[in-house]
PDB file of C-alpha atoms in Angstrom:
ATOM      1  CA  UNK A   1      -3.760  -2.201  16.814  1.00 53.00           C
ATOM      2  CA  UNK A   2      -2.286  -0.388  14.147  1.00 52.00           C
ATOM      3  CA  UNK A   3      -0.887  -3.729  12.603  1.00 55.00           C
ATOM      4  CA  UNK A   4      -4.380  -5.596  12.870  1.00 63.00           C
ATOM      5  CA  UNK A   5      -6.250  -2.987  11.420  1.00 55.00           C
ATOM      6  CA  UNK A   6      -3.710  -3.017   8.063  1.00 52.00           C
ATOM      7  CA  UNK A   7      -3.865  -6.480   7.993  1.00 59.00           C
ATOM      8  CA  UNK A   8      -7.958  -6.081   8.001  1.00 64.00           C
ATOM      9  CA  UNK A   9      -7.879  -3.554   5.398  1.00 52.00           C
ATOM     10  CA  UNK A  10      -5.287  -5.978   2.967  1.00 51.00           C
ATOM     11  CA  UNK A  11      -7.984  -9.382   3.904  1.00 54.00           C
ATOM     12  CA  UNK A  12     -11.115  -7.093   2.772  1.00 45.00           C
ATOM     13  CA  UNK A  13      -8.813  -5.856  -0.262  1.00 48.00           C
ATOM     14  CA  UNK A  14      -8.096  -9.395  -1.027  1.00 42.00           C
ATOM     15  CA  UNK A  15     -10.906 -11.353  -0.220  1.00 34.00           C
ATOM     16  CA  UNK A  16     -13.965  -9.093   0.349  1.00 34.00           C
ATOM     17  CA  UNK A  17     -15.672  -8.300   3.577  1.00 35.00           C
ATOM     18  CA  UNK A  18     -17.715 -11.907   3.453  1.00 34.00           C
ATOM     19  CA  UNK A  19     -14.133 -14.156   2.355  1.00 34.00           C
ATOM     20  CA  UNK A  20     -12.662 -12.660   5.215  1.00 36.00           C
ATOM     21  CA  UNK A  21     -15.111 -13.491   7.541  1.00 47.00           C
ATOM     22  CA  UNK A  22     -14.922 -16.585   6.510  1.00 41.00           C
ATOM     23  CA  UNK A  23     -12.057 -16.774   6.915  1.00 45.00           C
ATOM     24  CA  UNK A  24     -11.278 -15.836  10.495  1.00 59.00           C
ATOM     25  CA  UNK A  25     -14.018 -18.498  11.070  1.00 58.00           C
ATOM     26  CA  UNK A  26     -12.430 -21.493   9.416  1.00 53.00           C
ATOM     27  CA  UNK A  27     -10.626 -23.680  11.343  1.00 53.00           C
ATOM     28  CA  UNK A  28      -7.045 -23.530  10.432  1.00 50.00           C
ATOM     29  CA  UNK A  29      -5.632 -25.735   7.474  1.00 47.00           C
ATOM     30  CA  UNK A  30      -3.433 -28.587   8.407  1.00 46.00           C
ATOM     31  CA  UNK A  31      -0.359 -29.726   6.554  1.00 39.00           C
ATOM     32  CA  UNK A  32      -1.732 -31.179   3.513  1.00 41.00           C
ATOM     33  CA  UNK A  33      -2.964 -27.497   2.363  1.00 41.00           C
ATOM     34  CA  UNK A  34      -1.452 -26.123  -1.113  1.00 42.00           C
ATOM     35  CA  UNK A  35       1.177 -24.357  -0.452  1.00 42.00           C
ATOM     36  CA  UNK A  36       1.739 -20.978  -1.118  1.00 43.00           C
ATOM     37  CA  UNK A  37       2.025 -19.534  -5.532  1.00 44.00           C
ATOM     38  CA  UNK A  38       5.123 -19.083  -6.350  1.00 42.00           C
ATOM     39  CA  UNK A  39       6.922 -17.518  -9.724  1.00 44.00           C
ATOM     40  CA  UNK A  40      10.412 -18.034 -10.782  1.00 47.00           C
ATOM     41  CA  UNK A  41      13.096 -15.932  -8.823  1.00 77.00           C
ATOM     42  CA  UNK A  42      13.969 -13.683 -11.850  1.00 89.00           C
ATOM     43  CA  UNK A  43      11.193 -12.726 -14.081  1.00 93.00           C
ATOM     44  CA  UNK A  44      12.366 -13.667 -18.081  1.00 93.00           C
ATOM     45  CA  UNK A  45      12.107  -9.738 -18.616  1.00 94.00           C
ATOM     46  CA  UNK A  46      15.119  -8.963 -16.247  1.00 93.00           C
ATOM     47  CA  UNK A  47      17.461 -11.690 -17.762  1.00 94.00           C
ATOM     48  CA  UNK A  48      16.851 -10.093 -20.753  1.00 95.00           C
ATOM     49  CA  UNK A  49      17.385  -6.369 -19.710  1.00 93.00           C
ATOM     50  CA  UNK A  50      19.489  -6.942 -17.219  1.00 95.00           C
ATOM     51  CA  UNK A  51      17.345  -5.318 -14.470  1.00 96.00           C
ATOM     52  CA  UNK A  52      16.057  -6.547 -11.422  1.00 94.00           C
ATOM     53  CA  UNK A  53      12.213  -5.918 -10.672  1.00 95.00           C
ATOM     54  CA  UNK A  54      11.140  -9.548 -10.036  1.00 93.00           C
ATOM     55  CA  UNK A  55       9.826 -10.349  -6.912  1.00 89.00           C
ATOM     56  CA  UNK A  56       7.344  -9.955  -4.335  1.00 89.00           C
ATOM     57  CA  UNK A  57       7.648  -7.738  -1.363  1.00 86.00           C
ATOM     58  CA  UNK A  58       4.834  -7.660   1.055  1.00 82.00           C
ATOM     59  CA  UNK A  59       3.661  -4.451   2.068  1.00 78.00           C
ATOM     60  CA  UNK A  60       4.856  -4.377   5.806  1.00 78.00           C
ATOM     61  CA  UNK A  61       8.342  -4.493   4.514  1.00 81.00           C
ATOM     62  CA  UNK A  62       7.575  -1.549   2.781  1.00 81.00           C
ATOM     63  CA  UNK A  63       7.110   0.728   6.139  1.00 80.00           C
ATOM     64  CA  UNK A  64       8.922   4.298   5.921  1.00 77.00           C
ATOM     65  CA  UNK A  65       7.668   5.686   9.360  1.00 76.00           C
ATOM     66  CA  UNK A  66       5.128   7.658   7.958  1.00 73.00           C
ATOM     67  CA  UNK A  67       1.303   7.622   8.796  1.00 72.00           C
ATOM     68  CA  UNK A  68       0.799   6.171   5.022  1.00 72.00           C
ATOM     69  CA  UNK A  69       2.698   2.854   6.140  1.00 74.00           C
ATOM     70  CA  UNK A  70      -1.264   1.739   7.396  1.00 75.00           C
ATOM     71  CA  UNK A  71      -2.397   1.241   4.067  1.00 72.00           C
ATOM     72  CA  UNK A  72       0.760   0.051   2.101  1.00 77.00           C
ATOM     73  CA  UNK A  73       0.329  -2.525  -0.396  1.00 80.00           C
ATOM     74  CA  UNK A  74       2.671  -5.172  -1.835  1.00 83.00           C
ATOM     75  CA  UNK A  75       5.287  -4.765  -4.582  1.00 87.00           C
ATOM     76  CA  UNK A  76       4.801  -7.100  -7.681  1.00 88.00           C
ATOM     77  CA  UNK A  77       5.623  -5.733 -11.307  1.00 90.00           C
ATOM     78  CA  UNK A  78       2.953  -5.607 -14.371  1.00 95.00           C
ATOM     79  CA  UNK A  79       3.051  -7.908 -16.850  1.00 96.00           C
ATOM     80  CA  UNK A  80       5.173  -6.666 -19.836  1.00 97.00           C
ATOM     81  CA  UNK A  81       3.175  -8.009 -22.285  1.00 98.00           C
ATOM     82  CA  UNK A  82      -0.518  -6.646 -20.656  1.00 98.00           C
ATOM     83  CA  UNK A  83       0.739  -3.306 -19.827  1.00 98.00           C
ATOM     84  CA  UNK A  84       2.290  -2.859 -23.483  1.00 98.00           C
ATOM     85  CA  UNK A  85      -1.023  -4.161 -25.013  1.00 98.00           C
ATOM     86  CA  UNK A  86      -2.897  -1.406 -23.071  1.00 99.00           C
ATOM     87  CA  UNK A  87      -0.641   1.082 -23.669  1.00 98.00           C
ATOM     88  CA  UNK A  88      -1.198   0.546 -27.443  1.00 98.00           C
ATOM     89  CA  UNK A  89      -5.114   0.960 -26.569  1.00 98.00           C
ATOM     90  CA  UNK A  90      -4.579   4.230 -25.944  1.00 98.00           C
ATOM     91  CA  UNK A  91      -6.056   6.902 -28.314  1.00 98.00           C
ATOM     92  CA  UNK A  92      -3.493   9.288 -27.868  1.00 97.00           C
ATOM     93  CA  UNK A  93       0.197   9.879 -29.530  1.00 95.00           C
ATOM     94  CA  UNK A  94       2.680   8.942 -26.984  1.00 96.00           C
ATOM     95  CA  UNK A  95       5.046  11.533 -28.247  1.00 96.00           C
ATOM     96  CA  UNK A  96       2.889  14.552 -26.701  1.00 96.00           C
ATOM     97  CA  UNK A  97       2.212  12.792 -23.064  1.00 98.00           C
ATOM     98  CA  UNK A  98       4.491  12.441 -20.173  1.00 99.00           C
ATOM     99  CA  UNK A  99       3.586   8.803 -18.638  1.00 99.00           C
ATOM    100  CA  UNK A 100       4.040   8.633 -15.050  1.00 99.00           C
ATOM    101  CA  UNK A 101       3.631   5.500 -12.355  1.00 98.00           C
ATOM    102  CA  UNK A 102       2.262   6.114  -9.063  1.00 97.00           C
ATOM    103  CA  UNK A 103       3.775   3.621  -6.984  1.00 94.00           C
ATOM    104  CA  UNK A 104       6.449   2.187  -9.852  1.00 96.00           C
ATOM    105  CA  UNK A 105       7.793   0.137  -7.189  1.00 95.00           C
ATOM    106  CA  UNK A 106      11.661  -0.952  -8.580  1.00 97.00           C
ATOM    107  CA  UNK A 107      10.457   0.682 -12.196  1.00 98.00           C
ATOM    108  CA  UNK A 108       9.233  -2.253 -14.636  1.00 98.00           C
ATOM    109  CA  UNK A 109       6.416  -0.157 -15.762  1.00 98.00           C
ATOM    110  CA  UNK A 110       8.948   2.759 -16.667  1.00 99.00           C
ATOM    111  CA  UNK A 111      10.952   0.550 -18.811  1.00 98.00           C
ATOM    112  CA  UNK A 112       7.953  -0.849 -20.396  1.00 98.00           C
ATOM    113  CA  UNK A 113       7.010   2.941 -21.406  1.00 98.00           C
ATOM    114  CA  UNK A 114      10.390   3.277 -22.534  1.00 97.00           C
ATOM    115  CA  UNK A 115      10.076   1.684 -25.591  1.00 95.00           C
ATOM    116  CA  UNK A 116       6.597   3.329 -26.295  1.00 95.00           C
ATOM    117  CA  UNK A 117       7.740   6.690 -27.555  1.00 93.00           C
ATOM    118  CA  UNK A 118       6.358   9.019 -24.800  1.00 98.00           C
ATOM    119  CA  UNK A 119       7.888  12.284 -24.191  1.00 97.00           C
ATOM    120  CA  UNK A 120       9.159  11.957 -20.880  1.00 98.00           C
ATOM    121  CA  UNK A 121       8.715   8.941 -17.866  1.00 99.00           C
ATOM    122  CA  UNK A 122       8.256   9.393 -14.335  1.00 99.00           C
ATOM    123  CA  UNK A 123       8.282   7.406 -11.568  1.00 99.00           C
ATOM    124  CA  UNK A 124       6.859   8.057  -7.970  1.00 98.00           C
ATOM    125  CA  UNK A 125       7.466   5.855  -5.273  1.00 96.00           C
ATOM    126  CA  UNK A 126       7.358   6.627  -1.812  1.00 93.00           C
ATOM    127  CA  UNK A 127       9.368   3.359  -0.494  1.00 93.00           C
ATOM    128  CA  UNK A 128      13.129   5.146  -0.385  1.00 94.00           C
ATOM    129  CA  UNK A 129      14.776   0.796  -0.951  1.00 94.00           C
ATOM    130  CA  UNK A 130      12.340   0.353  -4.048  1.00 95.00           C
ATOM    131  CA  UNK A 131      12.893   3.835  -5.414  1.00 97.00           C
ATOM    132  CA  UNK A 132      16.461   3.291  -5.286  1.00 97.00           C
ATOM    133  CA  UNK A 133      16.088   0.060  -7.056  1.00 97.00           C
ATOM    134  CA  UNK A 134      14.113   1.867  -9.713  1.00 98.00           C
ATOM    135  CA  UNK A 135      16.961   4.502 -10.589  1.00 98.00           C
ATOM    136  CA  UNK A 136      19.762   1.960 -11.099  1.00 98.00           C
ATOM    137  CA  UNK A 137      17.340  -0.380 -13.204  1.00 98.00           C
ATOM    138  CA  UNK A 138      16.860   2.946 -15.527  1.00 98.00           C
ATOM    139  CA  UNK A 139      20.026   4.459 -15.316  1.00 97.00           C
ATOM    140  CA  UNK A 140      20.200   3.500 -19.295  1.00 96.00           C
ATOM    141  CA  UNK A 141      17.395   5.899 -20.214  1.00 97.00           C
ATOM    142  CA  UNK A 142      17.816   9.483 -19.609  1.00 96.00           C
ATOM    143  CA  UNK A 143      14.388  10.406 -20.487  1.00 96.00           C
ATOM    144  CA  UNK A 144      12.886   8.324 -16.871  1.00 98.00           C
ATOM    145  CA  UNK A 145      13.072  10.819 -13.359  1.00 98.00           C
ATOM    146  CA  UNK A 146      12.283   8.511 -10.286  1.00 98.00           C
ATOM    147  CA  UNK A 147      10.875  10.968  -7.332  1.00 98.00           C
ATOM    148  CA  UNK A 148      10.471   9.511  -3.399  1.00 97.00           C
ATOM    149  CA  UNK A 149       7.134  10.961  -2.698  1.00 95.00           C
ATOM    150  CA  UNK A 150       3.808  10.585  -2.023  1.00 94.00           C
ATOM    151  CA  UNK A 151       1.706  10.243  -4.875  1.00 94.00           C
ATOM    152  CA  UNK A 152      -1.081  11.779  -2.300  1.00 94.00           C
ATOM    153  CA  UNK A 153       0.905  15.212  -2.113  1.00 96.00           C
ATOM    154  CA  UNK A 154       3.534  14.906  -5.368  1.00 97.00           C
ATOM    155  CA  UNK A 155       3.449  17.624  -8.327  1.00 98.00           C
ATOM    156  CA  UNK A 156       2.947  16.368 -11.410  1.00 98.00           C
ATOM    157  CA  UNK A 157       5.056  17.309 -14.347  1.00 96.00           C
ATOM    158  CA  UNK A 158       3.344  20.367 -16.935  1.00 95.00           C
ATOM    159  CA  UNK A 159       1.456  19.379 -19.817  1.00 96.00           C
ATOM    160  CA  UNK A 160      -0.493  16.444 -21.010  1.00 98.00           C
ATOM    161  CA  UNK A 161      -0.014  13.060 -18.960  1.00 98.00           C
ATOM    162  CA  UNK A 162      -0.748   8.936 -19.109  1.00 99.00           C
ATOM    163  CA  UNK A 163      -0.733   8.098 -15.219  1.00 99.00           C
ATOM    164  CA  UNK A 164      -0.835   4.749 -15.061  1.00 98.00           C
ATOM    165  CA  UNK A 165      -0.866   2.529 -11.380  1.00 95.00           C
ATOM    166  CA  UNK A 166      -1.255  -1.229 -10.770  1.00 94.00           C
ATOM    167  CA  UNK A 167      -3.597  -1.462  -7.800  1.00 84.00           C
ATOM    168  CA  UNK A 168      -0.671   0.234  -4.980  1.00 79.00           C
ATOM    169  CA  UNK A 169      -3.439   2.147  -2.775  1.00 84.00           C
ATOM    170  CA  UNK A 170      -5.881   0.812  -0.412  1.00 86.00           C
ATOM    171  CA  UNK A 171      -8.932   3.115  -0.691  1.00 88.00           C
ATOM    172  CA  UNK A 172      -8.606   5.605   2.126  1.00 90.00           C
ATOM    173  CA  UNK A 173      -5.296   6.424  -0.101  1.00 91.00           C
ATOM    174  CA  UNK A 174      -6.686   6.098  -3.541  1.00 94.00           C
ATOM    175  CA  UNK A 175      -9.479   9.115  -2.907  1.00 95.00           C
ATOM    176  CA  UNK A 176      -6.411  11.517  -1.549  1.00 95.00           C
ATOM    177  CA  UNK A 177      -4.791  10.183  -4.677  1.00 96.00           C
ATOM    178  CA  UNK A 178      -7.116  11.198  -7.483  1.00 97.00           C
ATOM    179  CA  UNK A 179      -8.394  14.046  -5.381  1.00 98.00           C
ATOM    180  CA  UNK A 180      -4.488  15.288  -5.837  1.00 98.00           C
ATOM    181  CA  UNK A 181      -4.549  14.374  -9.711  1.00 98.00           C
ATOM    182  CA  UNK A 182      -8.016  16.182 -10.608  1.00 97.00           C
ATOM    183  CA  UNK A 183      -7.012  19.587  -8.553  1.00 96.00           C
ATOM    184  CA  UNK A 184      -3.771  19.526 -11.235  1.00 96.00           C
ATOM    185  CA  UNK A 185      -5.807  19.292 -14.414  1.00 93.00           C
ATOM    186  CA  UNK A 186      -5.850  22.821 -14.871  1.00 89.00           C
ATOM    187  CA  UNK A 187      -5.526  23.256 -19.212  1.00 89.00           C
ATOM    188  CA  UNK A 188      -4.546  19.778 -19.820  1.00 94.00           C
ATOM    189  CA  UNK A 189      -5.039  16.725 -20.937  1.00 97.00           C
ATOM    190  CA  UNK A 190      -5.333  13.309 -18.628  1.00 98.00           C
ATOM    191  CA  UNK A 191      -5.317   9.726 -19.088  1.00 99.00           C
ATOM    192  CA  UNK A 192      -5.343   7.623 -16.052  1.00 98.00           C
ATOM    193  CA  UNK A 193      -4.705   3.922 -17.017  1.00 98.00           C
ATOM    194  CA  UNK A 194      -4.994   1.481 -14.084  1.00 97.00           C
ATOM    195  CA  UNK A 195      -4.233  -2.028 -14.154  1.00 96.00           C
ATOM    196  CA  UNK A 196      -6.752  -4.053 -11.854  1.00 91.00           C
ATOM    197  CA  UNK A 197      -8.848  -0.953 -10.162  1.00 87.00           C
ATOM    198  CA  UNK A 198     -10.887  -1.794  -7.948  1.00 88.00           C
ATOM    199  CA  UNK A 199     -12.642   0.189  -5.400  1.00 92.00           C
ATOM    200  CA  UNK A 200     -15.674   1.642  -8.039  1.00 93.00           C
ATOM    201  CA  UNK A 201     -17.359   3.463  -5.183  1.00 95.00           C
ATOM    202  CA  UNK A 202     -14.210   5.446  -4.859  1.00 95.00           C
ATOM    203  CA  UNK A 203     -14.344   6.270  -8.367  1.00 96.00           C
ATOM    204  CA  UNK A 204     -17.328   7.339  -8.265  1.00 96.00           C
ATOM    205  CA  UNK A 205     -16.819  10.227  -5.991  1.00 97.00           C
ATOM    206  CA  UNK A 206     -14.842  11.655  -9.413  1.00 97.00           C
ATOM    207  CA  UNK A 207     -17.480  12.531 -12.110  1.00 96.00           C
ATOM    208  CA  UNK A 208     -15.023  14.376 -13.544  1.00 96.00           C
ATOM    209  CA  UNK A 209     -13.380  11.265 -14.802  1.00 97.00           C
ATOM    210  CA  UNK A 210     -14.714   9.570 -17.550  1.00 97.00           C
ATOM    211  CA  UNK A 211     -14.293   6.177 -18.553  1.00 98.00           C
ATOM    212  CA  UNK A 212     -13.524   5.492 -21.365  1.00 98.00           C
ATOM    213  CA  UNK A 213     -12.888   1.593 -21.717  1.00 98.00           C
ATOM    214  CA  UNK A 214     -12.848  -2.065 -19.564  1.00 98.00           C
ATOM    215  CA  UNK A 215     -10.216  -4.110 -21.631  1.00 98.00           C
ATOM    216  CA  UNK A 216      -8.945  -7.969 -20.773  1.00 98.00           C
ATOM    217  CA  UNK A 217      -5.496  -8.179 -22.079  1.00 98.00           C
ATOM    218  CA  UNK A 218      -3.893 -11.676 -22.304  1.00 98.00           C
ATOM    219  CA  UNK A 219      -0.590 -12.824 -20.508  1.00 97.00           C
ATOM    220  CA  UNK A 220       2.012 -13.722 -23.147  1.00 96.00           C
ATOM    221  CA  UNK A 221       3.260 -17.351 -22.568  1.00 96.00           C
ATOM    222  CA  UNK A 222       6.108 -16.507 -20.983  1.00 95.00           C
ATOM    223  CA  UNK A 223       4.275 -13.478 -18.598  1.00 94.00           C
ATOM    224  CA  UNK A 224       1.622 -16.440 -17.754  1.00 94.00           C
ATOM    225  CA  UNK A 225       4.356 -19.147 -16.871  1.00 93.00           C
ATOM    226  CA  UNK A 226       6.214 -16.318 -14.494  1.00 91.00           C
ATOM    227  CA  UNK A 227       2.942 -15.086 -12.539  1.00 90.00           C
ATOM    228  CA  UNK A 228       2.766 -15.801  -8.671  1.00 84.00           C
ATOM    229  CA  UNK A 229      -0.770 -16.134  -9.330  1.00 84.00           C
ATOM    230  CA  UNK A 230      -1.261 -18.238 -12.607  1.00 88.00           C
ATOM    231  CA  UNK A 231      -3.485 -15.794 -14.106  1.00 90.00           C
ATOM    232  CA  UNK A 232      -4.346 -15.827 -17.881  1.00 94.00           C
ATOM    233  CA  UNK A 233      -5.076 -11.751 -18.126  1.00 95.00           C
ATOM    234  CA  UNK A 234      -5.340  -8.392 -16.682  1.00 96.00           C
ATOM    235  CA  UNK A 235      -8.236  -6.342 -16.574  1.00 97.00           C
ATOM    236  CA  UNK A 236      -7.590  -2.218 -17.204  1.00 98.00           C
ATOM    237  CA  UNK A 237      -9.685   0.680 -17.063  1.00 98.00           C
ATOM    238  CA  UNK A 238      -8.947   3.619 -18.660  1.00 98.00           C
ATOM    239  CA  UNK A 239      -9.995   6.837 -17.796  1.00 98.00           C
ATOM    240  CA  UNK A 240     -10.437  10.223 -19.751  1.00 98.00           C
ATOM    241  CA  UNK A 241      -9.650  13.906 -17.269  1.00 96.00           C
ATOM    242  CA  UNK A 242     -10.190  16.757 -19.561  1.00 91.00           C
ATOM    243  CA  UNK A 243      -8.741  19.885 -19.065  1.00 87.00           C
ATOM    244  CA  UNK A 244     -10.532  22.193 -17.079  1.00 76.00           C
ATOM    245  CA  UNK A 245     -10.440  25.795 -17.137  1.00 64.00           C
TER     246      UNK A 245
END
């Protein structure tokens, strides 16, 4: 039971409640359906920092044994060239913020934010194999900490912070998630910078997060020849936590 009702939760995610009815009503595809996206094996990005955070890993072969395995979603990296476009939206300097990834998966994001001139990087991922993939891709820069943990329950690191995540929480997850992030704003600054939201109703519950943009930001040529998906852009959100007293 546990299985279907994950497997529900990822179909609404996907496809919305009425797509997924639909559906579970259609009669199934024969042989002549499309076949599956694919992307090439190694993203361009990896060949040329010799990393390794290509890929797609669905979410079930994520599981850790904990009671968040239920709403675990897959692994599949940002686009370079979108994330570094919206990190360059930001209307902070990078040298005073800490940016951190809930959910950096094998640590693509980190690298990214590597080259942006923040003060420190940090990575949170709760799956043990893709956290472990995320330290040796950034063993090169001293400045990135990957932590196994829950971004539900973690501590964030003191003073001001860009946390940044590309769509890894279902929304049961995401409100335990920001509920964790506003109850550490205490005297300072937040940015929280996600990549393909979703869930507005959950967002909504947050007054206390203000947003401050909507942006489209274009796939580079070679980002938009390596997607799974054959998308043209990703959407971001940014939004503005002040500190509270």
């Amino acid at each position: 039971m546990r299985l279907l009702y994950r497997l529900l939760l990822h179909a609404i995610d996907n496809h919305g409640l009425r797509g997924t009815i639909l559906r579970a009503i259609r009669p199934p595809r024969q042989s002549t359906a499309a076949p599956e996206p694919s992307s090439p094996e190694v993203h361009p990005f990896d060949q040329r920092h010799h990393t390794d955070t290509s890929g797609y890993v669905p979410g079930e072969a994520l599981a850790t044994g904990t009671p968040a395995d239920l709403y675990n979603t897959a692994y599949y990296a940002i686009s370079p060239s979108t994330l570094t476009q919206a990190i360059a939206a930001l209307p902070i300097s990078p040298t005073q913020y800490t940016f951190v990834d809930l959910g950096c998966g094998k640590g693509r994001a980190l690298l990214i934010a590597a080259h942006q001139n923040f003060r420190h990087i940090a990575g949170i991922e709760l799956s043990p194999t893709l956290a472990a993939s995320a330290r040796t891709n950034t063993t090169t820069h001293p400045n990135i900490t990957i932590q196994t943990a829950d971004a539900a329950t973690v501590l964030y690191p003191p003073g001001p912070l860009v946390v940044f995540f590309y769509h890894p929480f279902l929304a049961p997850l995401l409100r335990k998630v920001l509920t964790n992030l506003t109850d550490q704003s205490n005297n300072r600054d937040i940015y929280l910078l996600s990549a393909n939201p979703g869930y507005p109703k959950v967002f909504a519950r947050f007054p206390m997060l203000e947003q401050q943009w909507t942006k489209d930001f274009t796939l580079s040529e070679e980002d938009a020849s390596a997607d799974r998906h054959g998308i043209l852009f990703e959407r971001y959100t940014l939004w503005h936590l002040p500190p509270t007293a």
